[in-house]
Structure formats: structure tokens, C-alpha cells
Coordinates of N, CA, C and O in Angstrom, one line a residue:
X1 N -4.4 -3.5 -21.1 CA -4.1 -3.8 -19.7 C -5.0 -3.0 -18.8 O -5.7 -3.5 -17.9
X2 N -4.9 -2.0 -19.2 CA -6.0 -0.9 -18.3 C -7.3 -1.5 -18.1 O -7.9 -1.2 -17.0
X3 N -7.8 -2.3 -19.0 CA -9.3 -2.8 -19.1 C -9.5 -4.2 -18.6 O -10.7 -4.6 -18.3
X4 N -8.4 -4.9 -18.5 CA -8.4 -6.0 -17.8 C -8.3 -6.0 -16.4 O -8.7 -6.9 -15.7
X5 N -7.8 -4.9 -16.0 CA -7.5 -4.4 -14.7 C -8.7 -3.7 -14.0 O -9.4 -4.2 -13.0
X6 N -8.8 -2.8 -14.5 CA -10.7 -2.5 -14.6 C -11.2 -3.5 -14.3 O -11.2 -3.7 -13.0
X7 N -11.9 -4.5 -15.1 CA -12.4 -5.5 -15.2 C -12.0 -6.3 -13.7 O -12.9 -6.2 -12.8
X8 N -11.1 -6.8 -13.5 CA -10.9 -7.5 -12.7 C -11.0 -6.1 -11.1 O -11.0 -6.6 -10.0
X9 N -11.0 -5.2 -11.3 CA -11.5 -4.6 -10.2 C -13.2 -4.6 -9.7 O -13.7 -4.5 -8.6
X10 N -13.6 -4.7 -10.9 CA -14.8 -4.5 -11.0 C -16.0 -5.6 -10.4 O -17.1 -5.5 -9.7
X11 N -15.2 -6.7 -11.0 CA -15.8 -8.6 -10.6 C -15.7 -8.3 -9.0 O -16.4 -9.2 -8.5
X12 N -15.4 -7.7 -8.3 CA -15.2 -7.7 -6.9 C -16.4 -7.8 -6.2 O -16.9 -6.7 -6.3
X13 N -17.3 -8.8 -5.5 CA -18.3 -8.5 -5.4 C -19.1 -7.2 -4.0 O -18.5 -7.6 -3.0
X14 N -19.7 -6.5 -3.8 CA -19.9 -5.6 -2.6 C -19.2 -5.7 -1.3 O -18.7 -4.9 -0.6
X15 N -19.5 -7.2 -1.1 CA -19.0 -8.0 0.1 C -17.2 -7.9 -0.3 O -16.3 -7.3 0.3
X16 N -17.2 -8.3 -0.8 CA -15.3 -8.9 -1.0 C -14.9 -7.3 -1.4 O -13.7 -7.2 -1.3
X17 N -15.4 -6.3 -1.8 CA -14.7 -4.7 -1.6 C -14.8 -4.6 -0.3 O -13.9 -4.7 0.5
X18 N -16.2 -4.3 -0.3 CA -16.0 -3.9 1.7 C -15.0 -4.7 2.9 O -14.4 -4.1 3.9
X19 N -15.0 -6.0 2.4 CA -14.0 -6.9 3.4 C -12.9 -6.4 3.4 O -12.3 -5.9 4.3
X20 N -12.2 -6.4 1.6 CA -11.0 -6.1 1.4 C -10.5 -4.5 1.8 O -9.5 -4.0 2.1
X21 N -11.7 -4.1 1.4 CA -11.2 -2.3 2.0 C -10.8 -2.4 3.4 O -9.7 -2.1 3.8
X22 N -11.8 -2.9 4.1 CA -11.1 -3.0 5.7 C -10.0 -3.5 5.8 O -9.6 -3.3 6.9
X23 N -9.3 -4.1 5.4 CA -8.4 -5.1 5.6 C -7.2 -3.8 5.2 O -6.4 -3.3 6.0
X24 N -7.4 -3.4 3.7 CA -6.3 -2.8 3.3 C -6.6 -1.2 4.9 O -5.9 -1.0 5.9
X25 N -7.8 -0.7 4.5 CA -7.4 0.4 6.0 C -6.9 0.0 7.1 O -6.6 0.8 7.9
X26 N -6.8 -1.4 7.4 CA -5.9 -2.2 8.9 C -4.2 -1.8 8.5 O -3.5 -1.3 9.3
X27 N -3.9 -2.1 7.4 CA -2.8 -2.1 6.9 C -2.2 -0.7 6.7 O -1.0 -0.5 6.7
X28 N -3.2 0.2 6.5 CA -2.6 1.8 6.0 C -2.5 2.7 7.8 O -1.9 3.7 7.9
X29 N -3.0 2.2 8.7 CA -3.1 2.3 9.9 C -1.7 2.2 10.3 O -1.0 3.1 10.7
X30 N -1.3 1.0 10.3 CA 0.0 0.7 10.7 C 1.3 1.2 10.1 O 2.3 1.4 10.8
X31 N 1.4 1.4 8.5 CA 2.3 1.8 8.0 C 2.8 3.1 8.4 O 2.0 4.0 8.6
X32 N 4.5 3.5 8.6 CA 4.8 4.3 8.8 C 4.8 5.6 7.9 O 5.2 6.7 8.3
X33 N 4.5 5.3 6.5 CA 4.6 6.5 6.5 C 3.1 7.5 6.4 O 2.8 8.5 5.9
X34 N 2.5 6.6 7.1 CA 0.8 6.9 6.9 C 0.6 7.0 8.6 O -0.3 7.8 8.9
X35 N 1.3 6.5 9.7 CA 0.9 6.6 10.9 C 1.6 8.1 11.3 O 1.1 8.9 12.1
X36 N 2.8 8.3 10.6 CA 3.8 9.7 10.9 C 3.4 10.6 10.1 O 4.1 11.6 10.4
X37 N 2.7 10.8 9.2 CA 2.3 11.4 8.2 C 1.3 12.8 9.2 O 0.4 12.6 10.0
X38 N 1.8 14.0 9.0 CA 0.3 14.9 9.5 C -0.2 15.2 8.3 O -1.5 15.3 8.5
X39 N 0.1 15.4 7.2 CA -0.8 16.2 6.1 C -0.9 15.0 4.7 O 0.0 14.9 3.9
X40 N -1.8 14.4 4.8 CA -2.5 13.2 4.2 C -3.3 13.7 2.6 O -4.4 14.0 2.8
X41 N -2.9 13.9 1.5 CA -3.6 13.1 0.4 C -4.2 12.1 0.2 O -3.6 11.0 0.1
X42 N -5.5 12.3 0.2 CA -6.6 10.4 0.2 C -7.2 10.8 -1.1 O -6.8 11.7 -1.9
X43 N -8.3 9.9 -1.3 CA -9.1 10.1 -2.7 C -10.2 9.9 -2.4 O -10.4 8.9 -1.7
X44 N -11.1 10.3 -2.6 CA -12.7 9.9 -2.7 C -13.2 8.2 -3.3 O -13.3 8.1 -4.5
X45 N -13.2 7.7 -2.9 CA -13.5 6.3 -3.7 C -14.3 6.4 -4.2 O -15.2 7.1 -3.8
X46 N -14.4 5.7 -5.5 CA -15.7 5.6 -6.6 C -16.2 3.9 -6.2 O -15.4 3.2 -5.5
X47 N -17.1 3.6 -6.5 CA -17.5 2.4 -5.9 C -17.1 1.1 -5.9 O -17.4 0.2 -5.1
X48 N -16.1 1.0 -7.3 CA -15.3 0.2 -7.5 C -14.0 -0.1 -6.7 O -13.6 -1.3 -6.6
X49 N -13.5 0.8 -6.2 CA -12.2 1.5 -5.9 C -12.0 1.0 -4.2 O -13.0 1.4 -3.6
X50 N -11.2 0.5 -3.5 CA -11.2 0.3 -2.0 C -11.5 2.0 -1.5 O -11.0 3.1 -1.7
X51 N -12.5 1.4 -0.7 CA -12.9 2.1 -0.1 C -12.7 3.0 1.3 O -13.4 2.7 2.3
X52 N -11.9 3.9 1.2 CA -11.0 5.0 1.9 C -12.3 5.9 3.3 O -11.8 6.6 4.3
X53 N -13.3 5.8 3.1 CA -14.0 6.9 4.2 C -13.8 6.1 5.5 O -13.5 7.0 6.3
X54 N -13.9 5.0 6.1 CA -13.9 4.8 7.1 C -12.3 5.3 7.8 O -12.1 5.9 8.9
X55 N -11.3 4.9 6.9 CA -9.4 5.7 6.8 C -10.0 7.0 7.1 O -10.6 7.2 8.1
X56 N -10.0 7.6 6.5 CA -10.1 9.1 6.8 C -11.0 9.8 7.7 O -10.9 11.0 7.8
X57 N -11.9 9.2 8.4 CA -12.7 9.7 9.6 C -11.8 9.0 10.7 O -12.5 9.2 11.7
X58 N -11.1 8.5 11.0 CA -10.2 7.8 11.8 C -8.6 8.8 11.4 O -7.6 8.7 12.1
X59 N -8.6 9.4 10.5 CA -7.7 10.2 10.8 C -7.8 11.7 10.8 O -7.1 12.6 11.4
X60 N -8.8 11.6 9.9 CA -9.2 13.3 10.4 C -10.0 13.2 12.2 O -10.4 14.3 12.5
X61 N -10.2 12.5 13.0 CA -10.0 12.3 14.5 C -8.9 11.9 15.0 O -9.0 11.6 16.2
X62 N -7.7 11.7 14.6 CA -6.7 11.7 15.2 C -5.9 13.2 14.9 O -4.9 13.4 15.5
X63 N -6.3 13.9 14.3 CA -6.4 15.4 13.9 C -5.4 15.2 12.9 O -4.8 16.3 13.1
X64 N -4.7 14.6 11.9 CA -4.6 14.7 10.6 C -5.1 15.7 9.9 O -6.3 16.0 10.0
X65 N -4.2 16.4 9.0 CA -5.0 17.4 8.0 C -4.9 15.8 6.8 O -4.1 14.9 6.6
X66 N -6.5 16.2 6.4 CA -6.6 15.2 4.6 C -6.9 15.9 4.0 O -7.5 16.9 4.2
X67 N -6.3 15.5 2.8 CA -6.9 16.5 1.5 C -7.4 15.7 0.7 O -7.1 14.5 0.9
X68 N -8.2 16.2 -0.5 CA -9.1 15.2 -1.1 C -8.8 15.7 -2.8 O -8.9 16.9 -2.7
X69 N -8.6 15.4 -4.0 CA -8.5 16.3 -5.2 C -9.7 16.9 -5.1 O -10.8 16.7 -4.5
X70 N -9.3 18.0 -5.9 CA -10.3 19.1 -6.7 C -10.0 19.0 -8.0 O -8.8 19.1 -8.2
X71 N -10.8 18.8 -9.0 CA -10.2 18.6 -10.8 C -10.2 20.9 -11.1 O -11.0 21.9 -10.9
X72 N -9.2 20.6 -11.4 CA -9.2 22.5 -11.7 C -9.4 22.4 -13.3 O -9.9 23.3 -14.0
X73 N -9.0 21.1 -13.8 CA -8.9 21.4 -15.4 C -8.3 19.7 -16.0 O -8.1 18.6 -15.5
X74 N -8.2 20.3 -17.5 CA -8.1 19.0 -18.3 C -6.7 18.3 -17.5 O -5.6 18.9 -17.5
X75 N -6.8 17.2 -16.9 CA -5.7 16.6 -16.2 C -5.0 17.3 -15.1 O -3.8 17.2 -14.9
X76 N -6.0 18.3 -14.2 CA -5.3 19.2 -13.2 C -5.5 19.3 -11.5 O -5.3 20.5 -11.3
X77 N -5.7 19.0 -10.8 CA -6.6 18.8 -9.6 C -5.6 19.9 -8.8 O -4.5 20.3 -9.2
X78 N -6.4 20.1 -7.5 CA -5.8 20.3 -6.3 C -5.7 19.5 -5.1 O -5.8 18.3 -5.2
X79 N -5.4 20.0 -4.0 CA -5.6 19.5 -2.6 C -6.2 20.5 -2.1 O -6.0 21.7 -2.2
X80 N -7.5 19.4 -1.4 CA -8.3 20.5 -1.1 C -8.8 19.9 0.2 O -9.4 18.9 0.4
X81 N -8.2 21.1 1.2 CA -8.7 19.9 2.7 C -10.2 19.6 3.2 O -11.2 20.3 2.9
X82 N -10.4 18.7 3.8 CA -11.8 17.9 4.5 C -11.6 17.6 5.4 O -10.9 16.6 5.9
X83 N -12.5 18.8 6.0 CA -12.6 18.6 7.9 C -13.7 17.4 8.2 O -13.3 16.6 9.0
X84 N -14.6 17.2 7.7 CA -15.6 16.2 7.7 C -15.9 15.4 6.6 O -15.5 16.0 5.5
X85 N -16.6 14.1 6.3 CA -17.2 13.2 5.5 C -18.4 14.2 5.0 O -18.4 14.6 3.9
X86 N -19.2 14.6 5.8 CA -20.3 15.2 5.6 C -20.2 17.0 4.9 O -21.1 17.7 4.4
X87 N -18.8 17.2 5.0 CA -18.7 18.0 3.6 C -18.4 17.8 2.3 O -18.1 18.7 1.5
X88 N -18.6 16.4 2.0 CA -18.5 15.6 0.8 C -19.7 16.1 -0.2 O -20.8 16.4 0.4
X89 N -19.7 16.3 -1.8 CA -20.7 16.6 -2.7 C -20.0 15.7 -3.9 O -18.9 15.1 -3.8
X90 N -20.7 15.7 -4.8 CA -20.6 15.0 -6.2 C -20.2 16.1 -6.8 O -20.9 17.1 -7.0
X91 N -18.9 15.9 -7.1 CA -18.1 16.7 -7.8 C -17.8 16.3 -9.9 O -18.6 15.6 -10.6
X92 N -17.0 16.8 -10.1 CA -16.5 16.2 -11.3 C -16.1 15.1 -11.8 O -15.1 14.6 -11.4
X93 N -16.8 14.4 -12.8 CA -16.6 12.7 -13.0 C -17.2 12.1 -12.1 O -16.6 11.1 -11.7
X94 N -18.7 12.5 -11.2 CA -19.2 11.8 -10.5 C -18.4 11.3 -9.2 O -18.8 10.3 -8.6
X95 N -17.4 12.0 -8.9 CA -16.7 12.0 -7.5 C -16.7 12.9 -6.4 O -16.4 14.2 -6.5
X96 N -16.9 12.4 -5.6 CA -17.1 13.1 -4.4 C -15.8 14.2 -4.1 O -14.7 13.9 -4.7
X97 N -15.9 15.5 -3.3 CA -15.2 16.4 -3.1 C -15.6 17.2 -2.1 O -16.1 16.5 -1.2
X98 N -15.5 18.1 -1.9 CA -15.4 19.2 -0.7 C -16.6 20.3 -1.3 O -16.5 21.0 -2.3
X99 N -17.7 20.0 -0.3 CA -18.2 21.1 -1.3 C -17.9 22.8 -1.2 O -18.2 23.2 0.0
X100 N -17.6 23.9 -2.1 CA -17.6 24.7 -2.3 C -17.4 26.0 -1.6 O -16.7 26.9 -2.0
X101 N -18.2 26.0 -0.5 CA -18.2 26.8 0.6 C -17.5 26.6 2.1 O -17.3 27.3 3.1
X102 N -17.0 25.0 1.8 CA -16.0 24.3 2.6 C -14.5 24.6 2.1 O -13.6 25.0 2.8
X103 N -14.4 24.4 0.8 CA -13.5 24.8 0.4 C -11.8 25.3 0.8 O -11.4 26.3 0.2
X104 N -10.9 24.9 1.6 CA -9.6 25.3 1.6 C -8.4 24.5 0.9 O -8.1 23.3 1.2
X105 N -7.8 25.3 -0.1 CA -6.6 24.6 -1.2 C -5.4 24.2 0.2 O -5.1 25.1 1.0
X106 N -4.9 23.1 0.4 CA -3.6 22.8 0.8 C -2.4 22.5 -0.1 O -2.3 21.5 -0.8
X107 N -1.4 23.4 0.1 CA -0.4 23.4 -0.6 C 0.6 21.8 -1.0 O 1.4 21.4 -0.2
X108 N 0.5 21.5 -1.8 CA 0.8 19.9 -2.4 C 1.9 19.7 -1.6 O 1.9 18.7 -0.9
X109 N 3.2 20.7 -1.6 CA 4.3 20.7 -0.9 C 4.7 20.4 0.4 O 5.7 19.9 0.8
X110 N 3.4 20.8 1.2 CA 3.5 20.3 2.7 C 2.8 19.3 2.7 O 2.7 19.0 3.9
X111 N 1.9 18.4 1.9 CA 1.6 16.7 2.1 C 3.6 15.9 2.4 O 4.8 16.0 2.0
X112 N 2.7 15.0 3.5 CA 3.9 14.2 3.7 C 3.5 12.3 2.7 O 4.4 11.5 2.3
X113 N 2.3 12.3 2.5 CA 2.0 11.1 1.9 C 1.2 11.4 1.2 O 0.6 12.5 1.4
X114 N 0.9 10.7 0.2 CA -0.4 11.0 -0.8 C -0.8 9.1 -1.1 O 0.1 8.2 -1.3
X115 N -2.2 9.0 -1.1 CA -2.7 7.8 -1.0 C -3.2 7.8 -2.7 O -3.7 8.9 -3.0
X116 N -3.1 7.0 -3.5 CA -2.7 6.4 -4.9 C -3.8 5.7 -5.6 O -3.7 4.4 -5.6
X117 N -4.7 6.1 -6.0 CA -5.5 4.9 -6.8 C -5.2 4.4 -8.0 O -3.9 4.5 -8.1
X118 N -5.6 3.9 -9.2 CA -5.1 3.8 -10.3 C -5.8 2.5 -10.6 O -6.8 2.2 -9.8
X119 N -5.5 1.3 -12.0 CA -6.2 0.4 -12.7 C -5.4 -0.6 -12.3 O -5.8 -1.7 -11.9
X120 N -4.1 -0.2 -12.4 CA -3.2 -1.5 -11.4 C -1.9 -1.1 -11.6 O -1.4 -0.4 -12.5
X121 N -1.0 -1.9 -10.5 CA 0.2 -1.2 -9.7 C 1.1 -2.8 -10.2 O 0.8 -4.0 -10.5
X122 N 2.4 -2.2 -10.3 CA 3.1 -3.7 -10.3 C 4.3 -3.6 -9.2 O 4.8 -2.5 -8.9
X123 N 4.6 -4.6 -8.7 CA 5.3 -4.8 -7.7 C 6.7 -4.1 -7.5 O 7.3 -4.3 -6.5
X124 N 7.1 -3.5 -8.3 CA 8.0 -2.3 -8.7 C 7.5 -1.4 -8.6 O 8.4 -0.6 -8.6
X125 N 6.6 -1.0 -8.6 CA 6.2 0.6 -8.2 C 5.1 0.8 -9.2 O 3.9 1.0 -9.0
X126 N 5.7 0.6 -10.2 CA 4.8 1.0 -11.9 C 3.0 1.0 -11.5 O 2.4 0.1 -11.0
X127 N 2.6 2.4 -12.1 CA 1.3 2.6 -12.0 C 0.4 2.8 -13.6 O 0.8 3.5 -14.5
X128 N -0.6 2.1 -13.6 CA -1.6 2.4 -14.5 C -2.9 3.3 -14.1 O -3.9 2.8 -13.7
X129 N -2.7 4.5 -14.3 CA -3.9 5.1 -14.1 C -4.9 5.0 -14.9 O -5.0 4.1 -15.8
X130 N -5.7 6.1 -14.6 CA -7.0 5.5 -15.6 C -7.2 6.3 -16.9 O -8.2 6.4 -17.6
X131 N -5.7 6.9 -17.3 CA -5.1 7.8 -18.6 C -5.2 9.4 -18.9 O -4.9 10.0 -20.0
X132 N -5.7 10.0 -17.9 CA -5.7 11.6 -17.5 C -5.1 12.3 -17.5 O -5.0 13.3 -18.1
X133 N -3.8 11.3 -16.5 CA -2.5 12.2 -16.1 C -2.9 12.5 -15.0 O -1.8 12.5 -14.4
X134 N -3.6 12.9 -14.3 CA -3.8 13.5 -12.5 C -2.8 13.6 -12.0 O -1.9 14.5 -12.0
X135 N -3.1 12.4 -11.5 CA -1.8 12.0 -10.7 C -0.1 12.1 -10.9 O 0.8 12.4 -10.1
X136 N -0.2 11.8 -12.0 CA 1.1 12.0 -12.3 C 1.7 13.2 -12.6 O 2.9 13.3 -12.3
X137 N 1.0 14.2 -13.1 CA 1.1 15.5 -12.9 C 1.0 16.0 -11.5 O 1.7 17.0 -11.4
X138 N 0.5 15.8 -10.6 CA 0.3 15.9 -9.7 C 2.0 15.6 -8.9 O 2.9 16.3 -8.5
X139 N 1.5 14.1 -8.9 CA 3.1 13.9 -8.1 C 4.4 14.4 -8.6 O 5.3 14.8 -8.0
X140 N 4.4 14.1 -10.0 CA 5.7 14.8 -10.8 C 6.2 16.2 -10.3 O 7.3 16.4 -9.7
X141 N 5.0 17.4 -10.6 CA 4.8 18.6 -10.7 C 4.8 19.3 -8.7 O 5.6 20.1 -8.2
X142 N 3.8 18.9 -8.1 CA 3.3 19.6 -6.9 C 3.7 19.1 -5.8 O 4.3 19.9 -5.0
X143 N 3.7 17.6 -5.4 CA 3.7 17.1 -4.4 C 5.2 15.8 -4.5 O 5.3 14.7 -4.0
X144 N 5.9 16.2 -5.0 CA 7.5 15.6 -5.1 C 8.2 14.9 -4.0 O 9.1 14.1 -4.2
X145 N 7.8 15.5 -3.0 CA 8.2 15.3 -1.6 C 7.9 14.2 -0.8 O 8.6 13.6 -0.1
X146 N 6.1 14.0 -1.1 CA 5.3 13.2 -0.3 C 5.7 11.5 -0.7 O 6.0 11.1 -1.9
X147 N 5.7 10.8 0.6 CA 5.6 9.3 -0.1 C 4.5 9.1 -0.5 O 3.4 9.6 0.0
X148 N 4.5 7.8 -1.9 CA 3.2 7.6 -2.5 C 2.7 6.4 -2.3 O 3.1 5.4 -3.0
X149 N 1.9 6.2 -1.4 CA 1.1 5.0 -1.7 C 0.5 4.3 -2.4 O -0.5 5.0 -2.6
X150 N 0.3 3.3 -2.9 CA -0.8 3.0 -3.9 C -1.3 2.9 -2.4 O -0.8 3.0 -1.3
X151 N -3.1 2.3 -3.5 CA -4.1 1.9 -2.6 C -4.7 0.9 -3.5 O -5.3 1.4 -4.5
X152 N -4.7 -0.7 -3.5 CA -5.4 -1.7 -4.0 C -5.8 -2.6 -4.0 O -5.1 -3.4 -3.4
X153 N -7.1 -3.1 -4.7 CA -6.8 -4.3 -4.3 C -5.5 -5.6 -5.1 O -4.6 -5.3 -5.9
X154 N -5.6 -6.9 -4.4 CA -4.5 -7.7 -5.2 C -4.8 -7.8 -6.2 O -4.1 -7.2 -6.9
X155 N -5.7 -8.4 -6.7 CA -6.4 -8.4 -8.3 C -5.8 -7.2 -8.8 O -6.0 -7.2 -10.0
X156 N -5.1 -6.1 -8.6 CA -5.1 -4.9 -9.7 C -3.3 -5.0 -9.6 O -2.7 -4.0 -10.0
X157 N -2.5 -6.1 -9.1 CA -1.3 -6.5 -9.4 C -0.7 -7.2 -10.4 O -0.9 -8.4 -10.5
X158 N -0.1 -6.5 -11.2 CA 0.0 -7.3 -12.6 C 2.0 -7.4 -12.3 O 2.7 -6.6 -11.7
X159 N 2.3 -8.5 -13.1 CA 4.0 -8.6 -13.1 C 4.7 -7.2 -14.0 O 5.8 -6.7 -13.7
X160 N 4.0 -7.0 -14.7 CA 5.0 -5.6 -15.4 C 4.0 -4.7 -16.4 O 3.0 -5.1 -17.1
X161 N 4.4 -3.3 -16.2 CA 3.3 -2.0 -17.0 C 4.0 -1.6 -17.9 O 5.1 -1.8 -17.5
X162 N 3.9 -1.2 -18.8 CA 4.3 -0.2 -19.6 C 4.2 1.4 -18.9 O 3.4 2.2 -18.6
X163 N 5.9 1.3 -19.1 CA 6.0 2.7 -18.3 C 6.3 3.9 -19.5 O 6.4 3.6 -20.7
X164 N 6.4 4.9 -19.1 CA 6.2 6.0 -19.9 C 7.2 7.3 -19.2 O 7.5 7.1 -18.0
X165 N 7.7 8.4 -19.7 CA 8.9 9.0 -19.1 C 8.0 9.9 -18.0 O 8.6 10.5 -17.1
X166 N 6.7 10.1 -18.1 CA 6.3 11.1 -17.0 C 5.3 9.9 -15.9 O 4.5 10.4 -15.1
X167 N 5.4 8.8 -16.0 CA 5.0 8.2 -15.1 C 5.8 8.1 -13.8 O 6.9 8.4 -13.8
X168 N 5.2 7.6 -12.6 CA 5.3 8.0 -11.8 C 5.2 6.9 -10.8 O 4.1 6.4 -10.4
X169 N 6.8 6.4 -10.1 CA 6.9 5.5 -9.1 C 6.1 5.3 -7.8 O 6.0 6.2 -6.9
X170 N 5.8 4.2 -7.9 CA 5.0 4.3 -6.1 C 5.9 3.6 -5.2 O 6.3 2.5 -5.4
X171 N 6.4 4.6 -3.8 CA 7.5 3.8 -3.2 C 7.1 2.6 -2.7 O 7.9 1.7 -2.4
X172 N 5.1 2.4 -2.4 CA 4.7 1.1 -1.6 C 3.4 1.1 -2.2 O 2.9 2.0 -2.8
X173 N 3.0 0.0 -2.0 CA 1.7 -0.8 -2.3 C 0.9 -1.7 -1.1 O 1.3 -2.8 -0.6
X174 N -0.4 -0.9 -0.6 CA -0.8 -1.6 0.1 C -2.4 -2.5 -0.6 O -3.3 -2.0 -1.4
X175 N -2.2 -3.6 0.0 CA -3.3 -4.4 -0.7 C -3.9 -5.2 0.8 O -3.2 -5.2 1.9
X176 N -5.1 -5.9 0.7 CA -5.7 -6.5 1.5 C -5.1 -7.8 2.0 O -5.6 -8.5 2.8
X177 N -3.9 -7.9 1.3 CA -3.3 -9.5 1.2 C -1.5 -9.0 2.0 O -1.0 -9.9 2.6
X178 N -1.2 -8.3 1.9 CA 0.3 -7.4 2.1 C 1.2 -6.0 1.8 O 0.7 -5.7 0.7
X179 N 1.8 -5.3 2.0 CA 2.3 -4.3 2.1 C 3.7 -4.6 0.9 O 4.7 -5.2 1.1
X180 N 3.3 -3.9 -0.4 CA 4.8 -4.2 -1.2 C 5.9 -2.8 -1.2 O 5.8 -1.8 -1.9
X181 N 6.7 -2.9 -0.6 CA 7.6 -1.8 -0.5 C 8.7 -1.7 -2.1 O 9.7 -2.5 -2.2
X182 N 8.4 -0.7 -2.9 CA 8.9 -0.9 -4.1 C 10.2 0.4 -4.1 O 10.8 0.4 -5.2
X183 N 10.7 1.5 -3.1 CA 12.0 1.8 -3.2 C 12.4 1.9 -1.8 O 13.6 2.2 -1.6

């Protein structure tokens, strides 16, 4: 499932990510728990992945704190805040991060939302990551509190995942096509 999902993120052609990214950042704009939100969890997008920088310079100017992961270890990241785009470097697994001398940890606990990537989401909440655990460790363990958004496109919506006991509910799902509210 993970690879078909892949796959079908992948077919997206430059144009139809970029469209659809905009469309899904129109929709993360408006949602409430992303417009009330002060201390934001986002993700660095990889090139496949909707594409989050133009979201986060529009809210790191509305003075939002964002945090972006840091990988500390085998399946372990932090929150690590980003005052600017332009403090971005190529981090671990070829993802961008905060570089080094920019550096400040934000405490998982005071995020009010954390923004969700993954291989595909089902309309119940159910997430397929991309098999690490990050995230799920992440939200299980640090950040409990925060609402979770996915972030995707529709292609990465499948009818049912195989869930697992430390996987990890997403209360909503935004896609370029609608907003799925799953609790």
C-alpha cells in the first residue's frame, strides 16, 4: 500500500503539485485549528510532497512560531523553530532543516497543531507513513496535545490502512479537493 501510494504521489506532474499545493495552502489558511494555532509544527517538503514554504512564510509573517523536525536519532526528531526560509540547509535524508547555528529546540508540548505528511491518509484519520515511526513517536510521545493535520494530496486517500497499536489518528485531512474532519 505504501508503494502504490508513493507511486501515485509521485505521477503528480510539477504543474499539478504546485497547483495542488496552493490550493491545499488556501485551505490550511482558513482552517481553524491552523488560523488559531500560535505554535505550528510544518515539515520541510521533499519534492514529491505538497508543498508547505509558501504556508509558512505567510505565517511565520503573521508572527506564528513554526517548527520544522530535526532527526536526533533512529526514528527521533525534534521541533526546531524557523525564523526564516532562508535558514533552511539539507539536513538528514536529504531534507531541509534549520541550519545549525540558527538552531532553537521548541518544546513539542506547547505546539497547538502539527502539520502531517505521510504515503496516505484514509478518511478516518488512519496514517501511512513512510515506516520510521517519526511521527508517530513524535505525536504519541511529545506533542499529545496538538491537533494533527494531515497534509495531502487526494490521490494519497485510500478507503482503509492497516492500523497498528502505536499508530496515530489524524483529527483532519486537508487535500486540494476538501477538508476531511476525521474526530
Amino acid at each position: 500500500m505504501r508503494q502504490e501510494a508513493l507511486a501515485r504521489r509521485r505521477s503528480l506532474s510539477p504543474k499539478e503539485n504546485e497547483t495542488f499545493s496552493e490550493a491545499i495552502c488556501r485551505r490550511l489558511r482558513s482552517l481553524p485549528a491552523c488560523c488559531m494555532a500560535k505554535r505550528i509544527f510544518a515539515f520541510a517538503s521533499m519534492a514529491d510532497e505538497v508543498q508547505l514554504y509558501g504556508w509558512i512564510a505567510a505565517a511565520l509573517s503573521e508572527g506564528k512560531t513554526v517548527a520544522l523536525p530535526l532527526v536526533r536519532g533512529k526514528g527521533v526528531m525534534a521541533a526546531v523553530r524557523v525564523r526564516a526560509l532562508s535558514d533552511l540547509v539539507l539536513g538528514d535524508y536529504g531534507i531541509l532543516t534549520v541550519r545549525e547555528d540558527q538552531r532553537e529546540i521548541v518544546d513539542p508540548a506547547s505546539l497547538d497543531c502539527v502539520l502531517v505528511p505521510g504515503a496516505a491518509f484514509s478518511r478516518k484519520g488512519e496514517r501511512l507513513g513512510l515506516g520510521a515511526g517519526f511521527y508517530d513517536r513524535f505525536l504519541g510521545e511529545k506533542a499529545t496535545q496538538a491537533q494533527r493535520i494531515a497534509v495531502a494530496f487526494s490521490c494519497q486517500i485510500m478507503e482503509d490502512l492497516p492500523l497498528e497499536a502505536h499508530d496515530i489518528m489524524m483529527h483532519g485531512i486537508v487535500t486540494e479537493n476538501e477538508t476531511i474532519f476525521c474526530r
